[in-house]
Short mmCIF file of C-alpha atoms and ligand atoms in Angstrom, two decimals:
data_model
loop_
_atom_site.label_atom_id
_atom_site.label_comp_id
_atom_site.label_asym_id
_atom_site.label_seq_id
_atom_site.Cartn_x
_atom_site.Cartn_y
_atom_site.Cartn_z
CA MET L 1 120.35 53.19 71.95
CA ILE L 2 118.09 54.14 75.05
CA LEU L 3 114.34 54.65 73.34
CA ARG L 4 112.03 57.08 75.88
CA SER L 5 108.76 56.22 76.65
CA ARG L 6 105.82 59.08 77.57
CA PHE L 7 105.76 57.72 81.24
CA LYS L 8 108.54 58.89 83.26
CA ALA L 9 109.23 57.53 87.08
CA ALA L 10 108.03 59.84 89.33
CA LYS L 11 110.61 61.41 92.23
CA PRO L 12 111.02 59.12 94.88
CA LEU L 13 108.64 59.95 97.96
CA GLN L 14 109.54 60.30 101.17
CA ALA L 15 109.16 57.25 103.29
CA LEU L 16 105.40 56.68 103.34
CA ARG L 17 103.80 53.57 105.38
CA ARG L 18 101.92 51.71 102.98
CA THR L 19 99.88 48.78 103.49
CA TYR L 20 98.80 46.62 100.37
CA LYS L 21 98.77 43.72 99.69
CA VAL L 22 99.97 41.97 96.13
CA LEU L 23 98.95 39.00 94.40
CA ALA L 24 101.69 38.12 91.82
CA ILE L 25 101.97 35.49 89.00
CA GLU L 26 104.58 34.11 86.71
CA SER L 27 104.40 31.25 83.95
CA SER L 28 106.15 32.48 81.20
CA CYS L 29 107.84 28.83 80.75
CA ASP L 30 107.81 25.85 82.51
CA ASP L 31 106.91 27.16 85.92
CA SER L 32 103.35 27.85 87.59
CA CYS L 33 104.29 30.21 90.69
CA VAL L 34 102.22 32.40 92.82
CA ALA L 35 103.25 34.73 95.60
CA LEU L 36 101.49 37.62 97.84
CA LEU L 37 103.75 40.45 99.00
CA ASP L 38 103.12 42.93 101.39
CA ARG L 39 104.14 46.37 100.38
CA PHE L 40 104.41 48.03 104.08
CA LEU L 41 106.79 50.81 103.76
CA SER L 42 108.10 52.96 100.35
CA SER L 43 111.36 52.99 102.05
CA GLU L 44 111.88 49.03 102.54
CA PRO L 45 111.53 46.47 100.03
CA PRO L 46 108.29 44.45 99.87
CA ARG L 47 108.08 41.49 102.25
CA ILE L 48 107.30 38.03 100.99
CA ILE L 49 104.36 36.73 102.60
CA ASP L 50 104.22 33.27 100.85
CA GLU L 51 104.61 31.75 97.62
CA ALA L 52 104.22 28.70 95.69
CA ARG L 53 104.92 27.04 92.66
CA MET L 54 104.73 23.87 90.26
CA THR L 55 106.88 22.82 87.34
CA LEU L 56 106.61 20.74 84.41
CA ASN L 57 108.09 17.61 84.54
CA SER L 58 110.27 17.63 81.01
CA ALA L 59 113.00 14.81 81.96
CA LEU L 60 111.48 12.63 79.27
CA THR L 61 110.87 15.10 76.36
CA GLY L 62 114.53 16.33 77.16
CA GLY L 63 113.54 19.82 76.43
CA VAL L 64 110.17 22.32 77.16
CA ILE L 65 107.82 21.58 74.45
CA PRO L 66 105.59 24.76 74.11
CA THR L 67 102.31 22.80 73.97
CA ALA L 68 103.29 20.64 76.55
CA ALA L 69 103.87 23.71 78.84
CA HIS L 70 100.57 25.58 78.02
CA GLU L 71 98.68 22.84 78.60
CA PHE L 72 100.33 21.91 82.01
CA HIS L 73 99.61 25.67 82.95
CA GLN L 74 96.24 25.62 82.03
CA LYS L 75 95.71 22.70 84.48
CA THR L 76 97.73 24.02 86.99
CA ILE L 77 97.75 27.77 87.48
CA ALA L 78 94.10 28.15 88.73
CA GLN L 79 93.87 24.88 91.19
CA LEU L 80 97.57 26.46 92.39
CA ILE L 81 96.17 29.61 93.26
CA ASN L 82 92.74 28.17 94.56
CA GLY L 83 94.39 26.50 96.87
CA PHE L 84 97.19 29.66 97.87
CA LEU L 85 94.18 32.19 98.10
CA ALA L 86 92.60 29.91 100.53
CA LYS L 87 95.72 29.53 102.53
CA ASN L 88 96.56 33.06 103.04
CA GLY L 89 92.90 34.31 103.80
CA LEU L 90 92.68 35.99 100.37
CA GLY L 91 88.87 36.28 98.21
CA ARG L 92 86.16 37.78 97.45
CA SER L 93 85.41 39.41 100.73
CA THR L 94 89.45 40.21 101.46
CA PRO L 95 91.10 40.92 98.46
CA PRO L 96 94.49 41.63 97.61
CA ASP L 97 94.94 45.32 96.42
CA LEU L 98 97.11 45.09 93.17
CA ILE L 99 97.65 42.26 90.63
CA CYS L 100 100.68 41.57 89.02
CA CYS L 101 101.50 39.09 86.29
CA THR L 102 104.16 38.14 83.91
CA ARG L 103 103.18 39.87 80.02
CA GLY L 104 106.34 38.63 78.32
CA PRO L 105 108.54 37.75 76.93
CA GLY L 106 108.03 33.49 77.07
CA MET L 107 105.86 31.06 75.35
CA VAL L 108 102.64 32.74 74.55
CA GLY L 109 100.45 29.78 75.76
CA SER L 110 102.25 29.33 78.74
CA LEU L 111 101.95 33.21 79.35
CA SER L 112 98.40 33.67 78.33
CA ALA L 113 97.25 30.38 80.83
CA SER L 114 98.04 33.13 84.17
CA LEU L 115 97.51 36.46 81.86
CA GLN L 116 94.07 35.35 81.46
CA LEU L 117 93.10 33.99 84.93
CA ALA L 118 94.95 37.62 86.48
CA LYS L 119 92.32 39.50 84.04
CA GLY L 120 89.49 37.36 85.54
CA LEU L 121 90.71 38.44 89.10
CA ALA L 122 91.48 41.94 88.01
CA VAL L 123 87.96 42.37 87.05
CA ALA L 124 86.06 40.38 89.66
CA TRP L 125 88.08 41.67 92.69
CA GLU L 126 87.95 45.27 90.82
CA ARG L 127 91.59 45.67 91.07
CA PRO L 128 94.39 47.12 88.83
CA LEU L 129 96.53 44.94 86.95
CA VAL L 130 99.81 45.22 85.94
CA GLY L 131 101.59 43.26 83.10
CA VAL L 132 105.21 42.62 84.02
CA HIS L 133 108.25 42.66 81.96
CA HIS L 134 109.93 39.14 82.85
CA MET L 135 113.57 40.22 82.25
CA LEU L 136 113.27 43.44 84.20
CA GLY L 137 112.01 41.15 87.34
CA HIS L 138 114.73 39.08 87.18
CA VAL L 139 116.90 42.51 87.34
CA LEU L 140 114.56 43.91 90.67
CA THR L 141 115.02 40.76 92.94
CA ALA L 142 118.38 42.68 93.84
CA ASN L 143 115.98 45.17 95.45
CA LEU L 144 115.51 42.35 98.07
CA PRO L 145 117.32 41.71 101.20
CA LYS L 146 120.17 39.16 99.93
CA LYS L 147 120.81 36.30 102.64
CA ALA L 148 124.49 36.38 101.96
CA GLN L 149 125.05 39.92 101.48
CA PRO L 150 122.98 41.15 104.47
CA ASP L 151 124.48 44.89 104.40
CA LEU L 152 124.26 45.54 100.65
CA GLY L 153 121.42 47.62 100.04
CA PRO L 154 119.44 47.92 96.53
CA PRO L 155 121.54 48.70 93.46
CA LYS L 156 121.65 52.39 92.50
CA TYR L 157 121.20 53.60 89.03
CA PRO L 158 123.21 53.06 86.36
CA PHE L 159 124.00 50.03 87.16
CA LEU L 160 124.84 46.72 84.90
CA SER L 161 122.75 43.67 84.98
CA LEU L 162 124.29 39.87 83.77
CA LEU L 163 120.32 38.62 83.08
CA CYS L 164 121.68 34.38 82.88
CA SER L 165 118.81 32.40 82.35
CA GLY L 166 117.53 29.17 80.22
CA GLY L 167 115.87 31.30 77.72
CA HIS L 168 118.06 34.91 77.84
CA THR L 169 121.69 35.87 78.50
CA MET L 170 122.45 39.59 78.10
CA LEU L 171 124.19 42.29 79.96
CA VAL L 172 121.91 45.34 80.27
CA LEU L 173 122.52 48.75 81.57
CA LEU L 174 119.82 50.10 83.57
CA SER L 175 120.36 54.05 83.50
CA SER L 176 116.52 53.95 85.33
CA LEU L 177 113.53 51.97 85.75
CA THR L 178 112.60 52.34 81.95
CA GLU L 179 115.90 53.30 80.58
CA HIS L 180 117.49 49.95 79.60
CA GLU L 181 120.51 49.26 76.90
CA ILE L 182 121.27 45.93 75.78
CA VAL L 183 125.15 46.06 75.85
CA ILE L 184 125.53 42.17 75.13
CA ASP L 185 123.21 39.66 73.61
CA THR L 186 123.65 36.38 72.48
CA CYS L 187 123.98 35.27 68.67
CA ASP L 188 122.54 32.08 69.35
CA ILE L 189 121.30 30.26 71.96
CA ALA L 190 120.97 31.50 75.84
CA ALA L 191 123.75 30.08 78.54
CA GLY L 192 121.36 27.95 80.57
CA ASP L 193 119.94 26.39 77.16
CA SER L 194 123.59 25.27 76.25
CA LEU L 195 124.57 24.45 79.37
CA ASP L 196 121.55 22.25 79.63
CA LYS L 197 121.58 20.33 76.09
CA CYS L 198 125.28 20.09 76.95
CA ALA L 199 124.36 18.31 80.12
CA ARG L 200 121.90 15.86 78.35
CA GLU L 201 124.78 15.08 76.10
CA LEU L 202 126.96 13.91 79.06
CA GLY L 203 124.00 11.64 80.13
CA PHE L 204 122.16 13.94 82.63
CA LEU L 205 118.55 13.73 83.11
CA GLY L 206 115.80 15.87 84.44
CA ASN L 207 114.90 19.63 84.67
CA MET L 208 117.40 22.43 85.62
CA LEU L 209 120.25 20.43 84.24
CA GLY L 210 122.67 23.24 84.45
CA LYS L 211 122.35 22.99 88.24
CA GLU L 212 122.99 19.19 87.99
CA LEU L 213 126.41 20.07 86.21
CA GLU L 214 127.28 22.23 88.49
CA ARG L 215 127.05 19.96 91.36
CA TYR L 216 128.61 16.94 89.50
CA VAL L 217 131.53 19.18 88.55
CA ALA L 218 131.74 20.22 92.45
CA SER L 219 132.05 17.13 93.06
CA ILE L 220 135.10 15.70 91.40
CA PRO L 221 137.87 15.50 93.72
CA GLU L 222 140.01 18.81 93.82
CA GLN L 223 143.31 17.49 92.92
CA VAL L 224 141.47 15.52 89.70
CA ARG L 225 140.14 19.62 89.10
CA ALA L 226 143.67 21.24 89.59
CA ASP L 227 144.85 18.62 86.90
CA PHE L 228 141.90 19.66 84.49
CA ALA L 229 142.28 23.28 84.74
CA SER L 230 146.00 22.78 84.12
CA ILE L 231 145.33 21.09 80.46
CA ARG L 232 144.59 23.50 77.62
CA THR L 233 141.80 22.79 74.91
CA HIS L 234 142.87 25.25 72.15
CA THR L 235 144.13 22.60 70.32
CA ARG L 236 143.27 18.89 70.07
CA ASP L 237 147.09 18.07 71.24
CA ASN L 238 145.89 16.89 74.99
CA GLU L 239 145.38 13.31 76.45
CA PHE L 240 141.63 13.76 75.46
CA GLY L 241 141.80 14.97 72.21
CA LEU L 242 139.49 17.53 72.88
CA LYS L 243 139.59 21.27 71.16
CA LEU L 244 137.20 23.59 72.92
CA VAL L 245 137.84 27.38 72.88
CA LEU L 246 136.26 30.47 73.86
CA PRO L 247 133.68 31.64 71.40
CA LEU L 248 134.53 34.64 68.98
CA ARG L 249 138.10 34.91 69.70
CA SER L 250 139.81 32.97 66.74
CA PRO L 251 141.77 35.05 64.26
CA LYS L 252 139.35 35.82 62.12
CA HIS L 253 137.32 37.55 64.94
CA GLU L 254 138.01 41.05 65.67
CA LYS L 255 139.43 41.99 68.97
CA VAL L 256 137.01 44.64 69.97
CA PRO L 257 134.10 44.14 67.88
CA ALA L 258 131.97 46.85 66.82
CA LYS L 259 128.75 44.69 68.04
CA MET L 260 129.58 42.83 71.30
CA GLU L 261 128.00 39.51 71.75
CA PHE L 262 127.74 36.16 73.29
CA ALA L 263 127.67 32.95 71.53
CA PHE L 264 126.84 29.64 73.21
CA ALA L 265 125.96 27.36 70.38
CA SER L 266 129.22 26.09 69.67
CA PHE L 267 129.68 24.40 73.25
CA LEU L 268 126.79 21.92 72.22
CA SER L 269 128.41 21.40 68.50
CA THR L 270 131.86 20.66 69.94
CA ILE L 271 130.45 18.07 72.79
CA GLN L 272 127.77 16.46 70.06
CA GLU L 273 131.12 15.71 67.78
CA TYR L 274 133.41 15.08 70.19
CA LYS L 275 130.68 12.24 71.49
CA GLN L 276 130.40 11.32 67.92
CA LYS L 277 133.87 10.93 66.82
CA HIS L 278 135.23 9.00 70.14
CA PHE L 279 132.12 7.39 71.55
CA SER L 280 129.75 6.73 69.09
CA GLU L 281 129.96 2.93 69.78
CA GLN L 282 130.66 2.77 73.14
CA PRO L 283 129.70 4.62 76.41
CA MET L 284 131.90 7.26 77.54
CA ASP L 285 134.44 6.48 80.39
CA GLU L 286 133.77 8.80 83.84
CA ARG L 287 137.18 10.52 83.38
CA THR L 288 136.17 11.61 80.04
CA ARG L 289 132.92 12.69 80.94
CA MET L 290 134.14 14.64 84.33
CA PHE L 291 136.60 16.82 82.00
CA LEU L 292 133.91 17.62 79.19
CA ALA L 293 131.49 18.71 82.24
CA TYR L 294 134.46 20.51 84.06
CA LYS L 295 136.14 22.29 80.69
CA VAL L 296 132.47 23.25 79.49
CA GLN L 297 131.36 24.77 82.61
CA GLU L 298 134.73 26.96 82.93
CA LEU L 299 134.96 27.92 79.16
CA LEU L 300 131.38 28.84 78.88
CA PHE L 301 131.38 30.99 81.86
CA ASP L 302 135.19 32.25 80.93
CA HIS L 303 133.43 33.58 77.83
CA ILE L 304 130.73 35.40 79.51
CA VAL L 305 133.57 37.31 81.55
CA ASN L 306 135.38 37.69 78.87
CA ARG L 307 133.25 39.70 76.70
CA ILE L 308 132.27 41.58 79.54
CA ASN L 309 136.04 42.59 80.19
CA VAL L 310 136.33 43.33 76.04
CA SER L 311 133.02 45.27 76.24
CA ALA L 312 134.29 47.50 79.15
CA LEU L 313 137.49 48.41 77.47
CA LYS L 314 135.44 49.18 74.61
CA ASP L 315 132.73 51.63 76.09
CA GLY L 316 135.04 53.04 78.80
CA THR L 317 135.01 52.56 82.77
CA ASP L 318 137.04 55.48 83.86
CA ARG L 319 136.35 59.21 83.24
CA THR L 320 139.52 59.45 80.41
CA ALA L 321 137.49 57.08 78.65
CA LEU L 322 134.44 59.11 79.03
CA GLU L 323 136.02 61.46 76.92
CA ALA L 324 137.78 59.39 74.36
CA ALA L 325 135.47 56.21 74.37
CA GLY L 326 131.96 57.01 75.34
CA GLY L 327 132.80 55.57 79.14
CA LYS L 328 129.18 54.29 79.08
CA PHE L 329 129.96 52.49 82.15
CA SER L 330 131.88 55.07 84.15
CA GLU L 331 128.97 56.00 86.54
CA VAL L 332 128.63 52.52 87.23
CA ARG L 333 129.14 50.88 90.39
CA ASP L 334 126.47 48.06 91.04
CA PHE L 335 126.38 44.85 89.07
CA ILE L 336 123.55 42.34 89.33
CA CYS L 337 124.06 38.79 88.53
CA SER L 338 120.44 37.30 88.18
CA GLY L 339 118.44 34.71 86.22
CA GLY L 340 118.61 30.71 87.20
CA VAL L 341 122.66 30.21 85.66
CA ALA L 342 123.69 33.22 87.89
CA SER L 343 122.99 31.21 90.73
CA ASN L 344 126.01 28.93 89.85
CA SER L 345 128.79 29.24 92.25
CA VAL L 346 131.73 29.38 89.55
CA LEU L 347 130.17 32.02 87.56
CA ARG L 348 129.73 33.97 90.60
CA GLU L 349 133.64 33.84 91.45
CA LYS L 350 134.91 34.51 87.99
CA LEU L 351 132.68 37.62 87.97
CA LEU L 352 134.19 38.53 91.49
CA LYS L 353 137.52 37.64 90.56
CA ASP L 354 137.82 38.14 86.36
CA LEU L 355 136.04 41.58 85.68
CA LEU L 356 139.43 43.16 85.66
CA SER L 357 138.65 46.01 83.03
CA PHE L 358 136.19 47.28 86.27
CA ASN L 359 139.39 47.85 88.42
CA ASN L 360 137.77 46.45 91.53
CA SER L 361 134.97 49.54 91.67
CA LEU L 362 132.20 47.21 91.28
CA LYS L 363 129.65 46.21 94.02
CA PHE L 364 128.30 42.80 93.32
CA HIS L 365 124.66 41.65 94.10
CA PHE L 366 123.88 38.00 94.12
CA PRO L 367 120.25 37.62 94.90
CA ASP L 368 118.84 34.54 96.94
CA LEU L 369 119.65 31.47 94.79
CA ARG L 370 115.53 30.44 95.39
CA LEU L 371 114.90 34.19 93.79
CA CYS L 372 117.43 33.65 90.92
CA THR L 373 115.13 31.08 88.72
CA ASP L 374 111.88 32.26 87.68
CA ASN L 375 109.30 32.78 90.13
CA ALA L 376 106.32 34.94 91.11
CA VAL L 377 107.81 37.17 94.00
CA MET L 378 110.11 39.17 91.54
CA ILE L 379 107.07 40.02 89.10
CA GLY L 380 105.32 40.97 92.07
CA VAL L 381 108.44 43.68 92.90
CA ALA L 382 108.35 44.91 89.39
CA GLY L 383 104.68 45.21 89.14
CA ILE L 384 105.22 47.37 92.47
CA GLU L 385 108.01 49.58 91.07
CA ILE L 386 106.03 50.24 87.79
CA PHE L 387 102.61 50.86 89.94
CA GLU L 388 104.27 53.21 92.34
CA SER L 389 107.32 54.93 90.41
CA LEU L 390 105.23 55.05 86.80
CA ARG L 391 102.11 55.37 88.46
CA VAL L 392 101.08 53.20 85.25
CA LYS L 393 98.92 49.90 85.43
CA SER L 394 97.72 47.65 82.46
CA ASP L 395 94.46 47.91 80.71
CA LEU L 396 92.38 44.47 80.23
CA SER L 397 93.56 44.13 76.16
CA ILE L 398 96.72 43.11 76.90
CA LEU L 399 98.39 39.79 75.43
CA PRO L 400 100.98 37.78 75.94
CA ILE L 401 104.49 39.07 74.05
CA ARG L 402 106.48 36.41 72.66
CA ARG L 403 109.68 38.62 71.85
CA TRP L 404 110.30 41.48 74.07
CA PRO L 405 113.12 43.55 74.49
CA MET L 406 114.07 44.94 77.59
CA SER L 407 115.09 48.34 76.15
CA GLU L 408 111.45 48.84 74.87
CA VAL L 409 109.45 47.77 77.92
CA LEU L 410 106.86 50.87 78.10
CA LEU L 411 107.09 51.15 74.26
CA VAL L 412 104.27 48.01 73.90
CA GLY L 413 101.08 50.13 74.44
CA GLY L 414 98.38 48.72 76.77
CA TYR L 415 99.36 51.18 79.75
CA GLU L 416 96.95 53.31 81.40
CA ARG L 417 97.73 56.26 84.03
CA VAL L 418 96.78 55.37 87.45
CA SER L 419 94.35 58.06 88.69
CA GLU L 420 95.33 59.91 91.97
CA GLU L 421 92.52 58.69 93.33
CA GLU L 422 93.15 55.08 92.57
CA PHE L 423 96.41 55.19 94.09
CA LYS L 424 95.72 57.09 97.17
CA ARG L 425 93.33 54.59 97.42
CA ILE L 426 95.75 51.58 97.32
CA CYS L 427 98.58 53.38 98.64
CA ARG L 428 96.91 54.78 101.60
P1 LIG O 1 115.81 30.31 84.64
O1 LIG O 1 115.48 30.43 82.53
O2 LIG O 1 116.02 31.98 85.04
O3 LIG O 1 114.48 29.96 84.89
O4 LIG O 1 116.73 29.56 84.58
C1 LIG O 1 116.47 28.14 84.42
C2 LIG O 1 117.77 27.90 83.23
O5 LIG O 1 119.30 27.97 84.66
C3 LIG O 1 118.09 26.56 83.30
O6 LIG O 1 118.61 26.55 82.43
C4 LIG O 1 119.01 25.70 84.51
O7 LIG O 1 119.70 24.79 83.80
C5 LIG O 1 119.86 26.79 84.74
N1 LIG O 1 120.54 27.02 86.20
C6 LIG O 1 119.55 26.56 87.08
N2 LIG O 1 120.41 26.52 88.51
C7 LIG O 1 121.94 26.52 87.77
C8 LIG O 1 123.05 26.15 88.55
N3 LIG O 1 123.34 26.36 89.44
N4 LIG O 1 124.13 26.37 87.07
C9 LIG O 1 124.00 26.77 86.16
N5 LIG O 1 123.01 26.70 85.33
C10 LIG O 1 121.83 27.03 85.97
ZN1 LIG O 2 113.62 33.89 83.58
#
């Protein structure tokens, strides 16, 4: 269901010259990030002038601890921004024109560290503040130029976005900047969380273990990977005695369920049980470790592709289905893959190759790898869209929002209309 708000996107203006600078801040999880964007021309994506980040090291704690992240941001964000402003010649007499900051969803402590600072800067510099939905930021990175796809412009509404990160995994249908329908959500944990925890079970240490897992699997000799690919794990009847199956596909599940969901927790429980059964007393041999890493990554991504295919069959991608079954994807031509996990090349290849229900009618958008994981650039890009298209800003009473469905971006309150005079002053 799409919920509507009282704020509507204004009709796109002709290419207008814009010369305003945007400071963007993001700290929803374990990264303190800041970016400076130049809004140069309304017909062009904003230009990135500079960005900086610091990341909490969670290698020893086996995951991000919210209180540690809160403390980390409180220590780092002011220093990080102070140095960043000085480096870019910004300050009391030369402030940026617009301030954008993540408002949610995320860890409340982490969010509040930068939101408070952003409010302070907005008051001190008398500049408007836009509190941004983190996931909208991930989606709108697709509006920026992509190194690997230089000829691909921004996606056109309606489009689909697979948001695949450490905290969220969902397929969203966007009909406009503010009309979003969550088509598939996860019923347990996010894909990135599952990959990180599986990798930890396999002995990897550090942050961003999904990335480490990808590197490790890519380093397995090609012939060995080909052998692994031919070994089926739908029963334990294989040389490793491993049963690992696609979630939600057993006979007890409906082939086409009424509610479409992803499920990633079973990958972790399978690996934990397998380790306990086969290697509780001794270290795992390298070939088994390779096999488990390979199969987890393959099947987890196969599950994502499979659920999207089933969803497309259910909701219809063509005109006939439009009449027969709603056909909600019939006008969709663009597919965006964003979030940290979406930078994985195996997932990208599978989406390109295996999304068969769409009959090769999709243009895929793969944002640059550095913009896939959390960053402040995406918050600036989304903040500019909100400010210019909806002509709204946030009031100074806004609080961090821990859980904030994407379908309710504008329904949370705390928005104020931007006056014509203020809009003209900034978008001069
Ligand atoms: P985000 O929450 O968007 O900042 O993304 C962080 C998540 O993405 C973590 O769970 C990482 O392990 C995961 N991630 C980052 N790079 C990759 C990759 N190349 N393959 C799989 N997962 C990744
Ligand atoms: Zn994120």
